[in-house]
């Protein structure tokens, strides 16, 4: 097919671009100097000192998402000790932490003390308008084993993928997207989907969804033991053609069949919409187009819809007329069609905008964030797309904001180091590099 030829050439170009520019994350001298002035600490202590979050009380924890795990993370179930005291308005938010346990066991051994603001009636509140609207729990959907590894030049052995998934689950991630049941001719990197699922589908502690582009993929996924699937549409016609070889409307017809089959088996279906902030071929994508595709997926029964900035081009707001890449207007249009609690955000970090976009999304009511360990990834059919935002960086930011994730940052960093070492490249997470670099520097002085 002529289009396939064009697409292959395009994809090869994309891959070469992605690989030749894979980030070697710089760490600014000023931040390192600041670290060096601090007393020597272990990586674990540093993770806790610089990243552990204060509990910001009094915000809404509930969600109507029927497949959401938030309820299991209610205040009482959180394995941290919390402690609050009455402080007057205007005082700084303070937190002390005392630490025990071994390096990668931070979640289970740390003890935190929190100091929240309370008004005269003893009601806790957050004094800062930046964090006031941010949810107190964010569900992180780890997409590294799928989105991260689907674009690798060298095919990663099944055993490495399986160990990566096991490590991510044991780090406390509630959802780890395991693989894709797509055509192995199109994505040979994930041709071992069945073997991966055979090895991981008995793992406890996390949901392990897989991508299915059509009924054939859905049936293969179910036979391999998948208990949750994801379908992936696009808000851009050109991207839909290059990614799944059909128009948007044709893809929605296919996905309706998948959704119907899944409903019969009571299998939850997640939806994706790509190119929500811009398309590598078409440029600007109108928010109304994004909202239309999101609503279609919602109406066919998707329990959650992830909004993908596939090429990482978006900024929180763009003041340039006719310019794509505004996350806020896009979210406003989507939220007018589908409830905010059904939405996730999925930012690639090509332009370094992902954390800013996540923050503004949280402020607008989003409670689900996709991320990829060590910043792995990129789409084989998206020109110039780099990896997703690194999960470690998201957890670091959320910890700092006092948002609960139940993810053990130490174990997560170890998982990122594991896969980066296998791929023979630096870890793409800035938080991870900074925390690891400090440990090495301290160790070299002993
Ligand atoms: C959708 C298709 C299959 C259409 O591919 P096609 O070539 O149009 O399909 P077809 O129906 O003409 O079938 C061609 C061959 O593929 C086989 N086939 C057909 N379906 C399957 C299947 N499920 N599993 C295994 N094999 C399959 C089918 O049996 C046949 O085999 P043959 O007779 O030639 O031997 C193909 O285009 C494809 O696999 N695309 C997947 C591309 C992909 O995975 N892209 C990356 C996803 S990332 C993304 O979308 C963005 C996201 C989600 O991360 C969010 C964001 O960042 O924005």
XYZ file of N, CA, C and O in Angstrom, residues 18-120:
412
model
N 14.413 10.355 16.960
C 14.221 10.104 18.390
C 15.492 9.558 19.006
O 15.922 9.973 20.063
N 16.113 8.597 18.304
C 17.287 7.980 18.922
C 18.495 8.887 18.935
O 19.259 8.895 19.888
N 18.639 9.673 17.864
C 19.828 10.511 17.844
C 19.733 11.660 18.843
O 20.734 12.232 19.217
N 18.514 11.969 19.264
C 18.393 13.104 20.188
C 17.953 12.658 21.570
O 17.442 13.444 22.341
N 18.137 11.409 21.837
C 17.644 10.961 23.142
C 18.321 11.751 24.247
O 19.525 11.955 24.246
N 17.528 12.215 25.203
C 18.062 13.177 26.153
C 19.100 12.612 27.108
O 18.936 11.562 27.675
N 20.170 13.347 27.240
C 21.104 13.089 28.331
C 20.838 14.248 29.279
O 21.206 15.369 29.032
N 20.112 13.962 30.326
C 19.486 15.034 31.093
C 20.515 15.881 31.833
O 21.288 15.379 32.631
N 20.546 17.161 31.566
C 21.479 18.011 32.296
C 20.957 18.352 33.689
O 19.766 18.461 33.895
N 21.845 18.506 34.610
C 21.443 18.938 35.937
C 22.129 20.276 36.175
O 23.331 20.390 36.024
N 21.341 21.280 36.502
C 21.939 22.611 36.574
C 22.944 22.695 37.724
O 22.759 22.115 38.774
N 24.001 23.444 37.492
C 25.030 23.569 38.506
C 24.465 24.164 39.787
O 24.799 23.759 40.874
N 23.560 25.139 39.633
C 23.090 25.806 40.838
C 22.376 24.824 41.757
O 22.556 24.850 42.960
N 21.564 23.912 41.174
C 20.854 22.992 42.046
C 21.834 22.015 42.682
O 21.684 21.650 43.840
N 22.852 21.613 41.947
C 23.828 20.694 42.529
C 24.634 21.383 43.617
O 24.930 20.809 44.652
N 24.970 22.642 43.358
C 25.709 23.364 44.393
C 24.891 23.455 45.667
O 25.391 23.272 46.758
N 23.596 23.703 45.477
C 22.728 23.789 46.656
C 22.733 22.459 47.399
O 22.823 22.419 48.619
N 22.644 21.363 46.662
C 22.680 20.054 47.291
C 23.992 19.859 48.044
O 24.035 19.313 49.127
N 25.090 20.301 47.437
C 26.399 20.057 48.036
C 26.582 20.794 49.347
O 27.420 20.437 50.159
N 25.806 21.852 49.560
C 25.937 22.578 50.812
C 25.204 21.866 51.947
O 25.336 22.216 53.094
N 24.407 20.878 51.594
C 23.644 20.184 52.620
C 24.493 19.094 53.261
O 25.419 18.581 52.642
N 24.150 18.715 54.512
C 24.884 17.623 55.130
C 24.719 16.349 54.310
O 23.722 16.174 53.637
N 25.693 15.452 54.380
C 25.639 14.217 53.618
C 24.426 13.393 54.025
O 24.117 13.259 55.188
N 23.748 12.844 53.023
C 22.590 12.002 53.299
C 22.577 10.853 52.315
O 23.180 10.924 51.256
N 21.858 9.806 52.655
C 21.715 8.696 51.720
C 20.686 9.093 50.661
O 19.941 10.064 50.815
N 20.638 8.298 49.572
C 19.629 8.586 48.550
C 18.246 8.553 49.157
O 17.394 9.380 48.889
N 18.027 7.555 50.013
C 16.693 7.429 50.611
C 16.329 8.673 51.417
O 15.231 9.223 51.289
N 17.276 9.117 52.234
C 16.981 10.305 53.036
C 16.727 11.504 52.132
O 15.864 12.323 52.397
N 17.512 11.577 51.063
C 17.353 12.710 50.155
C 15.992 12.667 49.469
O 15.333 13.686 49.314
N 15.589 11.449 49.098
C 14.271 11.324 48.481
C 13.222 11.829 49.450
O 12.320 12.575 49.104
N 13.355 11.442 50.707
C 12.340 11.828 51.670
C 12.433 13.308 52.027
O 11.436 13.998 52.154
N 13.670 13.801 52.166
C 13.810 15.201 52.552
C 13.306 16.129 51.467
O 12.615 17.083 51.712
N 13.687 15.802 50.226
C 13.382 16.746 49.164
C 12.086 16.447 48.441
O 11.610 17.232 47.656
N 11.520 15.269 48.694
C 10.382 14.906 47.887
C 9.152 14.517 48.671
O 8.057 14.662 48.182
N 9.291 13.996 49.872
C 8.104 13.482 50.553
C 7.091 14.585 50.771
O 7.418 15.705 51.104
N 5.827 14.238 50.593
C 4.825 15.277 50.580
C 4.195 15.531 51.924
O 4.086 14.662 52.756
N 3.767 16.727 52.109
C 2.926 17.047 53.245
C 1.498 16.689 52.873
O 1.081 16.845 51.751
N 0.758 16.212 53.816
C -0.641 15.864 53.579
C -1.461 17.136 53.644
O -1.478 17.843 54.635
N -2.117 17.435 52.551
C -2.922 18.643 52.552
C -4.352 18.222 52.790
O -4.966 17.547 51.971
N -4.844 18.550 53.941
C -6.123 18.014 54.352
C -7.277 18.827 53.812
O -7.147 19.943 53.390
N -8.468 18.204 53.869
C -9.686 18.940 53.594
C -10.057 19.015 52.133
O -10.939 19.763 51.767
N -9.397 18.229 51.272
C -9.784 18.280 49.867
C -10.547 17.028 49.506
O -10.439 15.999 50.129
N -11.298 17.120 48.420
C -12.169 16.030 48.019
C -11.364 14.832 47.535
O -10.531 14.936 46.659
N -11.637 13.649 48.105
C -10.942 12.433 47.689
C -11.803 11.586 46.776
O -11.339 10.701 46.091
N -13.097 11.852 46.765
C -13.998 10.917 46.098
C -13.937 11.054 44.585
O -13.559 12.070 44.041
N -14.304 9.977 43.902
C -14.382 10.001 42.456
C -15.470 9.042 42.031
O -15.707 8.045 42.680
N -16.145 9.363 40.939
C -17.195 8.473 40.483
C -16.677 7.470 39.470
O -17.417 6.695 38.917
N -15.392 7.513 39.174
C -14.811 6.586 38.213
C -14.915 5.169 38.748
O -14.306 4.810 39.730
N -15.671 4.332 38.071
C -15.972 3.024 38.641
C -14.766 2.109 38.702
O -14.773 1.152 39.457
N -13.730 2.365 37.913
C -12.561 1.515 37.978
C -11.390 2.210 38.637
O -10.256 1.813 38.511
N -11.703 3.276 39.358
C -10.639 4.039 39.984
C -10.288 3.444 41.336
O -11.153 2.972 42.051
N -9.027 3.453 41.668
C -8.592 2.868 42.925
C -8.564 3.874 44.062
O -8.168 3.540 45.165
N -8.970 5.101 43.822
C -8.748 6.144 44.824
C -9.267 5.764 46.200
O -8.672 6.061 47.201
N -10.444 5.094 46.229
C -11.068 4.849 47.528
C -10.178 3.991 48.414
O -10.184 4.114 49.621
N -9.395 3.114 47.810
C -8.539 2.261 48.627
C -7.378 3.053 49.226
O -6.612 2.545 50.017
N -7.245 4.314 48.854
C -6.167 5.121 49.397
C -6.708 6.210 50.324
O -6.177 7.290 50.407
N -7.818 5.912 50.984
C -8.375 6.883 51.916
C -7.396 7.178 53.030
O -6.418 6.455 53.224
N -7.673 8.219 53.797
C -6.724 8.680 54.811
C -6.262 7.553 55.722
O -5.100 7.433 56.045
N -7.232 6.693 56.149
C -6.882 5.691 57.144
C -5.950 4.627 56.594
O -5.248 3.962 57.335
N -5.991 4.398 55.276
C -5.201 3.302 54.734
C -3.779 3.716 54.386
O -2.980 2.912 53.981
N -3.466 4.998 54.525
C -2.144 5.451 54.126
C -1.128 5.094 55.198
O -1.328 5.400 56.367
N -0.064 4.373 54.812
C 0.835 3.849 55.819
C 1.803 4.884 56.375
O 2.913 4.566 56.722
N 1.426 6.132 56.404
C 2.270 7.162 56.993
C 1.577 7.681 58.236
O 0.373 7.855 58.252
N 2.371 7.992 59.217
C 1.772 8.638 60.373
C 1.619 10.105 60.055
O 2.528 10.736 59.573
N 0.438 10.650 60.325
C 0.265 12.070 60.122
C 0.066 12.760 61.457
O -0.422 12.205 62.405
N 0.460 13.990 61.497
C 0.379 14.720 62.736
C 0.158 16.174 62.382
O 0.870 16.732 61.577
N -0.865 16.768 62.923
C -1.071 18.167 62.577
C -1.174 18.998 63.848
O -1.498 18.503 64.901
N -0.869 20.245 63.722
C -1.003 21.125 64.870
C -1.568 22.444 64.400
O -1.480 22.808 63.236
N -2.158 23.147 65.351
C -2.799 24.396 64.996
C -1.734 25.477 64.781
O -0.890 25.706 65.628
N -1.751 26.078 63.636
C -0.833 27.191 63.393
C -1.638 28.356 62.841
O -2.684 28.177 62.254
N -1.154 29.526 63.049
C -1.934 30.677 62.609
C -1.717 30.950 61.129
O -0.721 30.562 60.546
N -2.693 31.623 60.552
C -2.632 31.925 59.120
C -1.360 32.701 58.798
O -0.943 33.561 59.533
N -0.754 32.370 57.682
C 0.419 33.103 57.248
C 1.720 32.398 57.581
O 2.756 32.731 57.030
N 1.652 31.419 58.503
C 2.891 30.699 58.788
C 3.237 29.789 57.617
O 2.369 29.329 56.897
N 4.480 29.501 57.480
C 4.895 28.611 56.405
C 4.494 27.184 56.711
O 4.413 26.777 57.857
N 4.226 26.423 55.647
C 3.936 25.006 55.796
C 5.235 24.296 56.157
O 6.219 24.407 55.448
N 5.226 23.633 57.288
C 6.447 22.992 57.754
C 6.265 21.498 57.797
O 5.186 20.994 58.011
N 7.303 20.755 57.609
C 7.208 19.329 57.769
C 8.547 18.793 58.238
O 9.582 19.160 57.730
N 8.503 17.958 59.257
C 9.717 17.272 59.678
C 9.554 15.819 59.321
O 8.467 15.293 59.321
N 10.627 15.141 59.027
C 10.480 13.706 58.833
C 11.611 12.989 59.525
O 12.734 13.469 59.570
N 11.272 11.870 60.127
C 12.306 11.012 60.681
C 12.272 9.731 59.893
O 11.228 9.292 59.452
N 13.419 9.143 59.692
C 13.549 8.074 58.715
C 14.219 6.865 59.330
O 15.147 6.995 60.097
N 13.718 5.696 59.003
C 14.449 4.481 59.345
C 14.207 3.465 58.249
O 13.386 3.676 57.390
N 14.925 2.334 58.277
C 14.725 1.316 57.254
C 15.837 1.343 56.240
O 16.744 2.168 56.311
N 15.797 0.430 55.301
C 16.868 0.339 54.321
C 16.506 1.073 53.051
O 15.374 1.488 52.871
N 17.477 1.177 52.164
C 17.412 2.146 51.071
C 16.104 2.185 50.285
O 15.534 3.227 50.100
N 15.622 1.054 49.787
C 14.488 1.107 48.871
C 13.168 0.776 49.564
O 12.258 0.278 48.949
N 13.105 0.963 50.871
C 11.884 0.592 51.560
C 11.175 1.817 52.135
O 10.488 1.729 53.128
N 11.331 2.936 51.472
C 10.893 4.184 52.081
C 9.430 4.204 52.461
O 9.063 4.676 53.505
N 8.564 3.632 51.627
C 7.138 3.753 51.887
C 6.766 3.065 53.199
O 5.888 3.493 53.913
N 7.459 1.966 53.483
C 7.040 1.163 54.608
C 7.705 1.572 55.913
O 7.216 1.235 56.974
N 8.813 2.264 55.847
C 9.543 2.542 57.067
C 9.548 4.006 57.471
O 9.967 4.340 58.555
N 9.127 4.869 56.590
C 9.264 6.262 56.966
C 8.142 6.706 57.898
O 7.057 6.165 57.899
N 8.458 7.666 58.705
C 7.443 8.257 59.569
C 7.453 9.753 59.310
O 8.495 10.398 59.401
N 6.332 10.292 58.961
C 6.267 11.723 58.654
C 5.443 12.446 59.698
O 4.503 11.906 60.241
N 5.813 13.661 59.913
C 4.978 14.512 60.752
C 4.560 15.689 59.898
O 5.386 16.309 59.239
N 3.283 15.983 59.923
C 2.775 17.032 59.062
C 2.222 18.183 59.878
O 1.666 17.990 60.938
N 2.376 19.326 59.357
C 1.847 20.522 60.018
C 0.968 21.229 59.011
O 1.459 21.796 58.050
N -0.339 21.142 59.204
C -1.241 21.793 58.269
C -1.830 23.041 58.894
O -1.877 23.180 60.104
N -2.294 23.939 58.059
C -2.984 25.122 58.545
C -4.377 24.756 59.007
O -5.033 23.914 58.413
N -4.829 25.382 60.072
C -6.219 25.221 60.515
C -6.784 26.601 60.785
O -6.083 27.478 61.268
N -8.065 26.767 60.487
C -8.674 28.060 60.811
C -9.085 28.072 62.277
O -8.832 27.113 63.012
N -9.752 29.146 62.716
C -10.076 29.278 64.137
C -10.992 28.169 64.636
O -11.045 27.869 65.821
